[in-house]
Amino acid sequence: MVIGNNRQKSAVINDGLLPRLLQLMIDESVSFELRTESAVILGSVAKGTDQHIQSLIDAGCVHVLLKGIFSVHLKYVEACLRCLRSIYLSNKAPADLVYQDLAIISHLVNILSKTATTQECITSIFSSCCKTQAHQNVLYSNGMVAALAPLLNSNVYKVQMPTMKCLAVICYKNESVSHAVASATFNGEPIPSLLLRLIARNRTSEMQMAAAKCLTYLYRAGGLSAKNPIIPLKTMPTLVRMCKKDRTLEENIDGAETLAYLVEVDPELQKIASITDHVISTLAVYLKYTDVQQITSKINGKKDMDWGLEMKQAAFKAFASIGANDEDIRKKIIETENLMDHILMAMTSDNAKVQGAATRCLHSLSRSVQQLRTTFKDHSIWKPLMKLIEIGCDEVLAIASSTLCNLLLEFSPSKEDILESGAINMLCKLASKEDPALKLNGVWGLMNMAFQSEEKVKSEIVETLGSEQLFVLLSDEDPTILMKTLGLLRNLLSNKPHIDSIMNVYGTQVMQAVVFILEGDHSVDIKEQTLCILANIADGDRAKDFIMENEDVLKKLMSYMNHSNPQLQIAATYTISNLVWNEHDDAKCYHRQEKLRELGVQRLLQKLLDTPDQTLFEKVKTALQQFS
Amino acid sequence: MANSSGSRLDESQNQETMSTDDRLKRLYPAVREEETPLPRSWSPKDKYNFIGLSQNNLRVHYKGMGKTHKDAASVRATHPIPSSCGIYYFEVKIISKGRDGYMGIGLSAQGVNMNRLPGWDKHSYGFHGDDGNSFCSSGAGQQYGPTFTTGDVIGCCVNLVEKTCFYTKNGIHLGVAFTALPPNLYPTVGLQTPGEVVEANFGQAPFIFDIEDYMKEYRMKTRMTIERFPVSDRRGEWQSTLHRIVSTYLVHHGYCSTAEAFSKVTAQPIEEDIASIKNRQKIQKLVLAGRMGEAINTTQDYYPGLLESNPNLLFTLKCRQFIEMVNGTDSEVRGLSVHSPKSRHGSGSNRSSPTMSPVHYGSSNNLHPQRTPTGSGNNSPSRSSVKGLNTQNQNLQGQTDLHRIEEEMNSVNNDNHSVNGSNSRYIDEDIEMTDGLIDERVVTNGKSDSVCMNGNSHDDYTEEMEVDCPSSKRKLCGGNQEAIGKMLQYGKGLQSMSEQLRRQFGKNDANKRALQDAFSLLAYSDPWNSPVGHQLQPVKREPVCAALNSAILESKGLQKQPPLEVAIAQATECMKLMAKAGIGSCAFASVSEYLH
């Protein structure tokens, strides 16, 4: 008795047959034929709707089936596996059940190669229930990779496909597993070359796509090098082919998204992608899909998909990756018909996925000086961007605020407009967030904003952010945040009048923070930045006193002048040079010189004249010339 | 220094020419080079003065002043790209970009001005290195790809199926550059400034781009088009046509019991009565066994008047009989040899292919598993809709396999001859041996147990080596004096028949030639190893057999060729016409691929 139609399946469930069937399966005294029949019926129910599968799971079916696979009767085992496969492919079943007992994993790997059915089912099960790095590692340590390699050579389509999916998921972002996969062999042939056979152009699109995905994940996790010709000359063109019009929309989307992932971090691959088979104009066509086609997708059951939006977000992602590093490529992308309008429209869409992808694309393009000056200005990109930061969800927020940072660079013509529409407030809010990425972008934006700006802006920044928050940020553990905060401080403390007025109010705190950082265990870059802040302070008029009156700081400066790193020596010497700078020939200056001479600074400088470092030598010479 | 290195290169190139043929044959299997030669080098005749050639006309350098675009110079390959390539590809390596790197790589038709870069004129197409633009019969370029310079390898692929062209740079596919290309374009390069040097690879060395992978896609697409070709079969006409093709083929070749069984299953009427088929079968067996005298007599018994009304056929048969007498196989001389008639009969029937083939039909089914993966590899849903057609295709495959087996057997015969020709036994034993061998081989072949077969023939060869005796002990007419006398007598009769035919019907070159060839066997002490010895091969009996079979069928008002063979011949001819008409897909629709 096997049931074909969904109504009858519901009837079976409603009549309470499931517990009875499960009971039969658990009962060792029942003949294995009958138990097999029961498993087959469950398998048939599992091919029904999501509700049917949910009922099976609720009835404790998975547990019984996982027990069933240990049976000695192959037919029964196969029936259990078929049912498990159907349940797991629905993505409803909890993956952890498979991992609760390591014996299950090792048993599944052991019986993997037995028959075409076990091959197909077990690879399918793992391809949909390997979800975490822990899962990947467990499968790997139980010999999964070695068991999968021979299946790539199988001539059964239904085995090859889940085998590749399985390989892809166990490699995904897992360095050690993908190294193992890349070097595993069958019949002396490594897995990558076995995959090359499956990516051949006379294979079905589906198979080419699956093989390309495997190779992409292998490469991204470090198993293959970007220089291995398999990546640029086989994987890449295959993915680009999947983006062409003659493939299905699903393949178009999958192709573009996988391509985006493939080239995301490697500038050379981005360059190759940009000239491969007209990919940019191919992707541009994606943006023109506006009609909502209600095609029932295989994976998503009866859910309607907005293909237009899916296509758009896939294209944006691909554009973002391809244009991440190269100015010429960005130009080529921006020249795509109405791209900016599409991005603007997508940013105001109510679909988070599309919003995110569009913003990512915008972010990638905002790294271009030229585009900032032209296209971005023309389209007043900052408006929707600011709006997005105001109301957007956290994921979009990170990428949007990062884009805003680029728009605040000094050469960006949008800087003024953004400032006027309340950016300081917005950035200060970000800088006070918990999320390090948002905090960083907030400080970064403020730093860019403070660069060579008017005093009004500077004091507004300090007032809005609050000196307290500023000093909280200065003690942040994240070195990049600390670095940007120091950058902000340095930008605030530039130009004599600004230095004096800010130091007038916050002098003590600034000095405290500086000493704190100089004493702390920080990288050279951070210390240099801090010394540069001191140099800026020393450039002020009254501000100089903050250093002169602090013998502790002066001693520190001297010790940095003796530091083994010339970068720090230069910064410290520069500070001294500013302190002894004699502009107005005033008494205060002689005073300072006298004090420093007493401390032995002048002698130190004279000793430093022997330095092999040319820049340091120049600085030392300048400083010595100031001493009268 | 330069000299020595030059000669070394030449040597290595000579070595490579051996494999160039193989490589080109593998890339373009459908091209018949005797009609449409492939481009193998640049043409020293079809170039502008400013172009110099070297390295077997593969390397091109610029030797003009290169002041303006008026100094541009191009060269075409020796031949246009044959349509039967389907997909054609060549690569050009930039040895040096010279002063400005104004290089163009592309295609042009015959007669296009060579004082120009490819792409600037009508029927000329090019991709230029300085700006990466494509030029489609116009002086104005279009943005196409990246620029290229010293060290880059640029590939140009012409898709003759879709009439498009794309380029590659260092193995990267740059996308389609041109569409709607005319036929008969030549590979072309153009240079414009001093120092520019490029070198072409027309397939003599491996390509950087994987063109064979690209071809695979079109081979697959073409196969799908053929296999999914819609045939309306509402009244089962298509199905019954296929059945009839199989049935008539079986009947024609006298696979009597198979034909009966097949007609029973498919309810397909057999036009000829069984007795008649059996008669033809018997005659065919005799001819294939080399027993021509008996074959002629039997024919005259069963079909009186047939040979009389076909004097040329009779003459052909008699010429063959003479050859078989020399061979020692004909009944006239064979009766006089040592061999007993019984064993002779046994060997005779074993040899003839008609009775053997049905056995193969069964065992040849193991060929199907090889085919099915390619079919099932395509798992698309639309497949089910053509399922009916597919099963029909299976049927068709079944019978084409039959044909294949026949071919295979012919080649087996061929093989045997080579063993034959140098075997060191008396002729009658020799025949026995050969028969035995054929028998064995046929069976092993059918089971595709080739290892065993090879082993056998290997043994034979070693034997031959040991004996090392070119003046074979094999003798005319089995070495029997009486038989030789008979044979000479018979020859005289044949001579007079020839004269009579000439008087009656006028000159006939074919007859004259046949007689000359047959008689010239006598001019050699060892006819088997003589230049005309090929006539003695058993495989040469087959055309005679086919001619006789056709004549019999024709006399009974039946078709002289089975529809299957007509269909195959038509399809083959159609491919040739497609090649001539510039339809590229003929490259990927090989008829013989379906037969194998």
Tab-separated table of N, CA and C in Angstrom, chain B residues 11 17 25 92 112 247 288-289 365 385 404 418 425 438 454 511 521 529 532 552 585:
chain	number	residue	atom	x	y	z
B	11	GLU	N	63.273	21.206	-37.438
B	11	GLU	CA	63.179	19.778	-37.167
B	11	GLU	C	61.990	19.456	-36.286
B	17	THR	N	54.479	17.971	-37.569
B	17	THR	CA	53.499	17.883	-38.654
B	17	THR	C	52.810	16.529	-38.657
B	25	LYS	N	42.469	16.432	-37.548
B	25	LYS	CA	41.431	15.438	-37.837
B	25	LYS	C	40.519	15.287	-36.617
B	92	VAL	N	46.507	33.407	-32.066
B	92	VAL	CA	47.627	34.214	-32.536
B	92	VAL	C	48.364	34.742	-31.315
B	112	VAL	N	39.290	40.863	-50.352
B	112	VAL	CA	39.244	42.094	-49.566
B	112	VAL	C	40.645	42.723	-49.560
B	247	SER	N	12.546	-4.697	-41.174
B	247	SER	CA	12.124	-5.938	-41.820
B	247	SER	C	12.738	-6.087	-43.212
B	288	LEU	N	29.952	-15.989	-50.917
B	288	LEU	CA	30.842	-15.529	-49.855
B	288	LEU	C	31.853	-16.597	-49.470
B	289	ALA	N	31.523	-17.856	-49.770
B	289	ALA	CA	32.467	-18.923	-49.487
B	289	ALA	C	33.472	-19.075	-50.616
B	365	ASN	N	23.448	-6.355	-28.011
B	365	ASN	CA	22.672	-5.487	-27.130
B	365	ASN	C	23.529	-4.831	-26.066
B	385	SER	N	8.193	13.850	-22.803
B	385	SER	CA	7.272	14.091	-23.890
B	385	SER	C	7.755	13.445	-25.190
B	404	ARG	N	26.156	-2.214	-38.380
B	404	ARG	CA	27.472	-2.028	-37.821
B	404	ARG	C	28.215	-3.356	-37.748
B	418	SER	N	45.329	-10.483	-43.854
B	418	SER	CA	46.723	-10.163	-43.582
B	418	SER	C	47.415	-11.360	-42.933
B	425	ARG	N	51.255	-22.335	-44.776
B	425	ARG	CA	50.774	-23.711	-44.959
B	425	ARG	C	50.304	-23.942	-46.384
B	438	ILE	N	38.095	-17.108	-38.562
B	438	ILE	CA	36.960	-16.208	-38.727
B	438	ILE	C	35.882	-16.573	-37.733
B	454	ASN	N	42.713	-10.572	-29.842
B	454	ASN	CA	44.042	-10.061	-30.095
B	454	ASN	C	45.099	-11.124	-29.838
B	511	ASN	N	34.473	-4.173	-67.681
B	511	ASN	CA	34.721	-5.589	-67.966
B	511	ASN	C	36.176	-5.820	-68.354
B	521	LEU	N	46.921	-11.912	-62.284
B	521	LEU	CA	47.314	-12.729	-61.132
B	521	LEU	C	48.309	-13.810	-61.539
B	529	ASN	N	50.929	-12.275	-52.700
B	529	ASN	CA	51.752	-11.146	-52.277
B	529	ASN	C	52.074	-10.218	-53.441
B	532	VAL	N	48.545	-7.151	-57.339
B	532	VAL	CA	47.127	-7.335	-57.657
B	532	VAL	C	46.487	-8.361	-56.725
B	552	ILE	N	18.895	-10.418	-58.504
B	552	ILE	CA	17.819	-11.378	-58.265
B	552	ILE	C	16.567	-10.652	-57.802
B	585	SER	N	26.132	22.874	-38.903
B	585	SER	CA	25.758	21.811	-37.976
B	585	SER	C	26.057	20.427	-38.543
